[in-house]
């Protein structure tokens, strides 16, 4: 399965240059990708299962990542908001 998503700042603007890392049961599983200029990211070829996404970048922020299920043959859409002071959950 695949993740296709977008990372936005608190004002809804795309954020580029962040690293998105997917984890299964809290353990990093080695898929790291950068967000592009539009804040878009894709993680391909994942085993079917439940995942969380962690965001790493030069500016410290918090991403509320829900558990996302990946199924065979169906890309999982994931849009995330990056909050710097007040985590509020997904956009």
mmCIF file of C-alpha atoms in Angstrom:
data_model
loop_
_atom_site.group_PDB
_atom_site.id
_atom_site.type_symbol
_atom_site.label_atom_id
_atom_site.label_comp_id
_atom_site.label_asym_id
_atom_site.label_seq_id
_atom_site.Cartn_x
_atom_site.Cartn_y
_atom_site.Cartn_z
ATOM 1 C CA UNK A 1 0.000 0.000 0.000
ATOM 2 C CA UNK A 2 0.926 3.667 -0.227
ATOM 3 C CA UNK A 3 0.563 6.936 1.700
ATOM 4 C CA UNK A 4 -0.159 10.083 -0.267
ATOM 5 C CA UNK A 5 -0.484 13.255 1.733
ATOM 6 C CA UNK A 6 0.268 16.871 2.403
ATOM 7 C CA UNK A 7 1.813 18.777 5.325
ATOM 8 C CA UNK A 8 0.365 22.212 6.126
ATOM 9 C CA UNK A 9 1.276 24.949 8.616
ATOM 10 C CA UNK A 10 -1.277 26.394 11.095
ATOM 11 C CA UNK A 11 -2.480 28.869 8.444
ATOM 12 C CA UNK A 12 -3.115 26.107 5.910
ATOM 13 C CA UNK A 13 -0.022 26.844 3.795
ATOM 14 C CA UNK A 14 2.099 24.048 2.333
ATOM 15 C CA UNK A 15 5.354 23.311 4.157
ATOM 16 C CA UNK A 16 8.366 22.041 2.234
ATOM 17 C CA UNK A 17 11.586 20.339 3.299
ATOM 18 C CA UNK A 18 10.207 18.338 6.213
ATOM 19 C CA UNK A 19 10.955 14.661 6.613
ATOM 20 C CA UNK A 20 7.993 12.325 6.988
ATOM 21 C CA UNK A 21 8.777 9.000 8.684
ATOM 22 C CA UNK A 22 6.183 6.278 9.024
ATOM 23 C CA UNK A 23 6.119 4.061 12.102
ATOM 24 C CA UNK A 24 4.307 0.849 12.913
ATOM 25 C CA UNK A 25 3.474 0.231 16.586
ATOM 26 C CA UNK A 26 5.866 3.068 17.532
ATOM 27 C CA UNK A 27 8.856 1.534 15.745
ATOM 28 C CA UNK A 28 10.451 3.386 12.800
ATOM 29 C CA UNK A 29 10.407 1.136 9.761
ATOM 30 C CA UNK A 30 12.834 3.031 7.562
ATOM 31 C CA UNK A 31 10.643 4.911 5.091
ATOM 32 C CA UNK A 32 11.737 8.566 5.052
ATOM 33 C CA UNK A 33 10.652 11.098 2.447
ATOM 34 C CA UNK A 34 10.813 14.889 2.120
ATOM 35 C CA UNK A 35 7.809 17.121 1.539
ATOM 36 C CA UNK A 36 8.036 18.993 -1.774
ATOM 37 C CA UNK A 37 7.309 22.704 -2.415
ATOM 38 C CA UNK A 38 3.592 21.982 -2.245
ATOM 39 C CA UNK A 39 3.945 20.104 1.060
ATOM 40 C CA UNK A 40 3.171 16.825 -0.730
ATOM 41 C CA UNK A 41 4.695 13.480 0.151
ATOM 42 C CA UNK A 42 4.296 9.870 -0.937
ATOM 43 C CA UNK A 43 5.503 6.711 0.799
ATOM 44 C CA UNK A 44 5.233 3.637 -1.424
ATOM 45 C CA UNK A 45 5.333 -0.144 -1.056
ATOM 46 C CA UNK A 46 4.219 -0.543 2.551
ATOM 47 C CA UNK A 47 2.951 -3.797 4.007
ATOM 48 C CA UNK A 48 -0.758 -3.772 4.845
ATOM 49 C CA UNK A 49 -1.271 -2.508 8.402
ATOM 50 C CA UNK A 50 -1.732 0.482 10.712
ATOM 51 C CA UNK A 51 0.799 3.323 10.809
ATOM 52 C CA UNK A 52 1.502 6.735 12.303
ATOM 53 C CA UNK A 53 3.493 9.481 10.632
ATOM 54 C CA UNK A 54 6.192 11.468 12.436
ATOM 55 C CA UNK A 55 7.460 14.787 11.112
ATOM 56 C CA UNK A 56 11.071 15.975 11.447
ATOM 57 C CA UNK A 57 12.309 19.405 10.403
ATOM 58 C CA UNK A 58 14.521 22.372 11.178
ATOM 59 C CA UNK A 59 11.725 24.121 13.096
ATOM 60 C CA UNK A 60 10.335 22.260 16.077
ATOM 61 C CA UNK A 61 6.644 21.622 15.725
ATOM 62 C CA UNK A 62 4.059 19.049 16.642
ATOM 63 C CA UNK A 63 2.099 16.941 14.219
ATOM 64 C CA UNK A 64 -1.009 15.164 15.392
ATOM 65 C CA UNK A 65 -0.850 12.026 13.302
ATOM 66 C CA UNK A 66 -3.849 9.751 13.410
ATOM 67 C CA UNK A 67 -3.447 6.028 12.933
ATOM 68 C CA UNK A 68 -3.809 5.390 9.211
ATOM 69 C CA UNK A 69 -4.574 1.985 7.753
ATOM 70 C CA UNK A 70 -2.837 0.899 4.568
ATOM 71 C CA UNK A 71 -4.664 -1.617 2.419
ATOM 72 C CA UNK A 72 -3.518 -3.392 -0.726
ATOM 73 C CA UNK A 73 -4.162 -1.482 -3.944
ATOM 74 C CA UNK A 74 -5.691 1.592 -2.303
ATOM 75 C CA UNK A 75 -3.523 4.674 -1.533
ATOM 76 C CA UNK A 76 -4.189 6.046 1.967
ATOM 77 C CA UNK A 77 -4.735 9.848 1.865
ATOM 78 C CA UNK A 78 -3.158 11.673 4.812
ATOM 79 C CA UNK A 79 -3.210 15.447 5.353
ATOM 80 C CA UNK A 80 -1.370 16.749 8.418
ATOM 81 C CA UNK A 81 -1.127 20.144 10.147
ATOM 82 C CA UNK A 82 2.044 21.364 11.804
ATOM 83 C CA UNK A 83 1.287 23.333 14.992
ATOM 84 C CA UNK A 84 4.085 25.211 16.754
ATOM 85 C CA UNK A 85 2.419 26.327 19.998
ATOM 86 C CA UNK A 86 -0.959 24.697 20.367
ATOM 87 C CA UNK A 87 -1.480 21.162 19.021
ATOM 88 C CA UNK A 88 -5.060 20.870 17.796
ATOM 89 C CA UNK A 89 -5.066 17.693 15.711
ATOM 90 C CA UNK A 90 -5.443 17.176 11.987
ATOM 91 C CA UNK A 91 -6.382 20.139 9.741
#
